[in-house]
Coordinates of C-alpha atoms in Angstrom, one line a residue:
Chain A
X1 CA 6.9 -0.4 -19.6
X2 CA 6.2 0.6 -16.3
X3 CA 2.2 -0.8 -14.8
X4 CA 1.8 2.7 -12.4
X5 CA 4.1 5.6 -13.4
X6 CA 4.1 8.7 -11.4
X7 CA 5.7 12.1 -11.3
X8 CA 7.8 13.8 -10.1
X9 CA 9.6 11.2 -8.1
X10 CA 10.8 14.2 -5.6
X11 CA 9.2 17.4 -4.7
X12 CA 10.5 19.8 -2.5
X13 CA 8.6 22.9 -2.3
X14 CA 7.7 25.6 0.2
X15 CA 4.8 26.0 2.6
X16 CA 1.9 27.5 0.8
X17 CA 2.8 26.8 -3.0
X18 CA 0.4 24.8 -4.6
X19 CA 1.8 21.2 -6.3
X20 CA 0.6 18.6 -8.6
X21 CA 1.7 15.0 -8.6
X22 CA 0.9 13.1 -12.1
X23 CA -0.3 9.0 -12.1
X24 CA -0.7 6.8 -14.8
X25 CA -1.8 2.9 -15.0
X26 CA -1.2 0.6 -18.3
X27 CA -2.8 -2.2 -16.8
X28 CA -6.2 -0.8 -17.6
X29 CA -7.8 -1.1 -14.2
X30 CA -10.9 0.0 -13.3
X31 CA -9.6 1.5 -9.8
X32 CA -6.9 3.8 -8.8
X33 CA -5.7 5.0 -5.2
X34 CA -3.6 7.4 -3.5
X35 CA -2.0 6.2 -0.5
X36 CA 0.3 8.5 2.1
X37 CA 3.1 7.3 3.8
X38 CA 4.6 9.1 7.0
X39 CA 7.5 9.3 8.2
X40 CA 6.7 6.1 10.6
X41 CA 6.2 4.2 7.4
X42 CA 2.3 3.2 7.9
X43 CA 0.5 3.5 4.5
X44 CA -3.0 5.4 5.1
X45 CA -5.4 5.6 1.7
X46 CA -6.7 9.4 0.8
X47 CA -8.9 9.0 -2.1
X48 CA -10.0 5.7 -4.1
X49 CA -11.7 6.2 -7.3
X50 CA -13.7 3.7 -9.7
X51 CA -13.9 4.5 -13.3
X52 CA -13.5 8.0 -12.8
X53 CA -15.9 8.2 -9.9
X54 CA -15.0 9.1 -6.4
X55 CA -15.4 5.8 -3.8
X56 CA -13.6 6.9 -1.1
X57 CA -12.2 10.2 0.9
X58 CA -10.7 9.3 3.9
X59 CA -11.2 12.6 5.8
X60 CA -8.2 14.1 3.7
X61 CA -8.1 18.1 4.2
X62 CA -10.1 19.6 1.2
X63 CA -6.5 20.9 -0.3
X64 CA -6.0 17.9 -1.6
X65 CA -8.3 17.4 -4.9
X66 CA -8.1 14.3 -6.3
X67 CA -9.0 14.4 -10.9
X68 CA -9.4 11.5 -12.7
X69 CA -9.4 12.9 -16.5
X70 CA -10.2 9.2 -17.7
X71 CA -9.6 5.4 -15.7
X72 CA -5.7 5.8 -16.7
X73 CA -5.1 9.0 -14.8
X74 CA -5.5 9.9 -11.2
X75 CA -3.8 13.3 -10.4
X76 CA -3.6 14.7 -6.9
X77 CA -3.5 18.2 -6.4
X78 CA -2.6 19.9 -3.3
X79 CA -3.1 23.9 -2.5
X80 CA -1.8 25.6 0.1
X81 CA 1.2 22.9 1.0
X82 CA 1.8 23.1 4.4
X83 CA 5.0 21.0 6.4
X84 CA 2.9 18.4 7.8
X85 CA 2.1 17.5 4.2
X86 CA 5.6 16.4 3.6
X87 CA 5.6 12.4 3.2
X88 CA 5.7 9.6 0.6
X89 CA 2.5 10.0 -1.4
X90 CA 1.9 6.4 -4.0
X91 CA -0.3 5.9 -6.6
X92 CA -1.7 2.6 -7.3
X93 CA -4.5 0.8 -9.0
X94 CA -6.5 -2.8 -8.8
X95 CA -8.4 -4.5 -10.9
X96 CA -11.1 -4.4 -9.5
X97 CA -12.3 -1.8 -6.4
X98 CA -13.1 -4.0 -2.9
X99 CA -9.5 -5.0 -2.3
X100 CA -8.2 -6.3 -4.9
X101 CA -4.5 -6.8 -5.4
X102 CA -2.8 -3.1 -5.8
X103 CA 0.0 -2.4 -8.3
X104 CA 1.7 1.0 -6.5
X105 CA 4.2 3.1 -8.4
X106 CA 7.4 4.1 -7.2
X107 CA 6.4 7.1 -5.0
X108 CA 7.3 10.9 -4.8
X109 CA 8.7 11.9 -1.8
X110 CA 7.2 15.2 -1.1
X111 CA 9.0 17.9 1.0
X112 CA 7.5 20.8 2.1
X113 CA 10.5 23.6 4.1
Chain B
X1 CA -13.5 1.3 10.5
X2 CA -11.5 -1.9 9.9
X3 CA -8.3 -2.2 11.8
X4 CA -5.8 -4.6 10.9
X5 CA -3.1 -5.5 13.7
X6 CA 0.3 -6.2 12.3
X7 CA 3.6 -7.6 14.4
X8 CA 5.9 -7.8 15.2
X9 CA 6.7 -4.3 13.7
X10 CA 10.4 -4.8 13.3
X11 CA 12.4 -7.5 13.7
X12 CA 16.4 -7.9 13.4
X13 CA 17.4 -11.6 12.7
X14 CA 20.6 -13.2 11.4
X15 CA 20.9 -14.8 7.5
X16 CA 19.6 -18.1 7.6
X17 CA 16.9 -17.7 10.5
X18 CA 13.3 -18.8 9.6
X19 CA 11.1 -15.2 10.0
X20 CA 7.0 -15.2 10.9
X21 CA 4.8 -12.5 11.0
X22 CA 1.0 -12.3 11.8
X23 CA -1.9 -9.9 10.9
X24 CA -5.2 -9.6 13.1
X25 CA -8.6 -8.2 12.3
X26 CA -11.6 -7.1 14.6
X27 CA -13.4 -8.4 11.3
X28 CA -14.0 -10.6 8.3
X29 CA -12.1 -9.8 5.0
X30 CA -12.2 -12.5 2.3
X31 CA -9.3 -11.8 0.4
X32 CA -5.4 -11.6 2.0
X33 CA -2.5 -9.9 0.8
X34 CA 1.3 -9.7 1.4
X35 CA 3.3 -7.0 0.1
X36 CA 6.8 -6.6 0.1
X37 CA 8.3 -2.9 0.3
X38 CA 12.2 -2.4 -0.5
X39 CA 13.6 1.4 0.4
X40 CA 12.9 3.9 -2.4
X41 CA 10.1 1.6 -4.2
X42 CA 6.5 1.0 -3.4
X43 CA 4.9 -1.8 -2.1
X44 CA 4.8 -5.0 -4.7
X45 CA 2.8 -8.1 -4.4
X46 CA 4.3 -11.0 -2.6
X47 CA 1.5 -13.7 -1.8
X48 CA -2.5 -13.1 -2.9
X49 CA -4.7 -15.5 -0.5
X50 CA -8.4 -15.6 -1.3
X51 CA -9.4 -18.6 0.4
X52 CA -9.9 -19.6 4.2
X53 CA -7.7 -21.8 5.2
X54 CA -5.6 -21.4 1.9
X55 CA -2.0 -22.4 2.5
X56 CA 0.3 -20.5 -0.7
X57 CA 4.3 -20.6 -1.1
X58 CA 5.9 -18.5 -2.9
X59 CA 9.6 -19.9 -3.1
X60 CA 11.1 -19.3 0.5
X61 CA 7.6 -17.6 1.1
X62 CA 4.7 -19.0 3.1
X63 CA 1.5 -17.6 3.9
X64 CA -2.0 -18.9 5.0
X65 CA -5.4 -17.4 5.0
X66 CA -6.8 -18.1 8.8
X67 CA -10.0 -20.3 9.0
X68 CA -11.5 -17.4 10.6
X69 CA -10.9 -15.0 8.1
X70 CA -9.5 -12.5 10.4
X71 CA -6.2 -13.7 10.4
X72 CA -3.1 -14.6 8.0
X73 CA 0.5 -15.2 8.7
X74 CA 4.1 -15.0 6.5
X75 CA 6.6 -17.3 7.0
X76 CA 10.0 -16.7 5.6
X77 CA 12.2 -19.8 5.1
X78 CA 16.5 -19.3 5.6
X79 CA 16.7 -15.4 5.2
X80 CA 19.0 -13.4 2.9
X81 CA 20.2 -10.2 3.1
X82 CA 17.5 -9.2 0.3
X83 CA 14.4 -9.9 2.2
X84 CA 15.2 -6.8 4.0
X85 CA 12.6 -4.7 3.6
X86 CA 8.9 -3.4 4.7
X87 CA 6.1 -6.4 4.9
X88 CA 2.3 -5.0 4.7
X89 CA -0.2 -7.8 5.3
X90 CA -3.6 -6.3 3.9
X91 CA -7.5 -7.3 3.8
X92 CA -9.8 -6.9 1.6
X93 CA -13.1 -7.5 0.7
X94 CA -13.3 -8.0 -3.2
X95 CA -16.8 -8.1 -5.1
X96 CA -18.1 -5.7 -2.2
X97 CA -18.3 -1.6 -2.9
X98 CA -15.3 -1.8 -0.1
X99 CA -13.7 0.5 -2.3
X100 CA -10.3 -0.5 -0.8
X101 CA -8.0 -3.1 1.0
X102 CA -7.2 -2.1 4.7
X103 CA -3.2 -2.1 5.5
X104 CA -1.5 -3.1 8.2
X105 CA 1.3 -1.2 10.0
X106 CA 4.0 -2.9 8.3
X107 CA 6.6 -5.1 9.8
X108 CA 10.0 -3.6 9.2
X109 CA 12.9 -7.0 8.5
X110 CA 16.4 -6.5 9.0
X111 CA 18.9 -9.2 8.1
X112 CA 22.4 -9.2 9.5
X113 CA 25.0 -11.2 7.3

């Protein structure tokens, strides 16, 4: 059973479409995140969200809309893909919001040509 | 915002060599993390510190909370060819609305056989 699933694991789409990228937790935390890693590797959060409520939006372009149908499920949608969008984009979730310790999933590398 | 200041950010050592790594803050967290990044995966929990001063192992794994609380360190003991990898320290400020832990910039390990 895996804690934080997402999918796809690898996206490769052209500038301008619109994508989704799916995340699920089993762990039955109360927060979940999505974190973007660049090409230099340095993991920057986007959104962080606390039993389905918004916490944190870390000056992330308003294409990317964060839903959180229920606490299991943080999707992040992105319109209007463009190539500097193209990076490693993780899902994770905590216990509890504050810092607590993150479980991530396994990434999709998105590619935007 | 919080900055956390990682280093080095890469280091190439030979199997056997004893590795340390450091992480700075401008500010206070009260809980410290070390996660462990291998290529393709995300990030996975290595070391959880809550405590200043707190001193944790983790097999060949060391790391301490600083007495400050604006610093922590990880100490790897004789290096194999499997630590290689990505090392995030993060802070975080648990039982706060922080909303999130604050990365560092990762510390890339190479290990030569």
């Amino acid at each position: 059973d895996t804690a934080v699933s997402q999918t796809p694991k690898y996206l490769v789409t052209q500038m301008g479409n619109d994508k989704s990228i799916k995340c699920e937790q089993n762990l039955g935390h109360d927060t979940m995140y999505w974190y973007k890693q660049d090409s230099k590797k340095f993991l920057k959060i986007m959104f962080s969200y606390n039993n389905k409520e918004l916490i944190i939006n870390e000056t992330v372009p308003n294409r990317f809309s964060p839903k959180s149908p229920d606490k299991a499920h943080l999707n992040l949608h992105i319109n209007s893909l463009e190539l500097g969008d193209s990076a490693v984009y993780f899902c994770a979730s905590s216990l509890r919001d504050g810092g607590g310790v993150a479980f991530f999933g396994q990434g999709t590398r998105l590619t935007v040509v | 915002g919080q900055q956390l200041n990682q280093s080095p950010q890469s280091m190439f050592i030979q199997e056997g060599e004893d590795v340390s790594m450091n992480c700075t803050s401008s500010s206070i967290f009260n809980t410290w993390l070390w996660y462990k990044q291998d290529p393709g995966e995300g990030p996975v929990l290595l070391i959880a510190l809550y405590k200043a001063g707190e001193l944790t192992s983790n097999g060949r794994l060391t790391a301490q909370f600083g007495i400050t609380r604006k610093d922590s360190f990880l100490n790897i003991s004789a290096s194999i060819p499997s630590d290689v990898g990505i090392y995030f320290c993060a802070g975080g400020l648990i039982n706060t609305n922080a909303g999130k832990s604050t990365f560092g910039d990762g510390t890339t390990l190479t290990v030569k056989p």
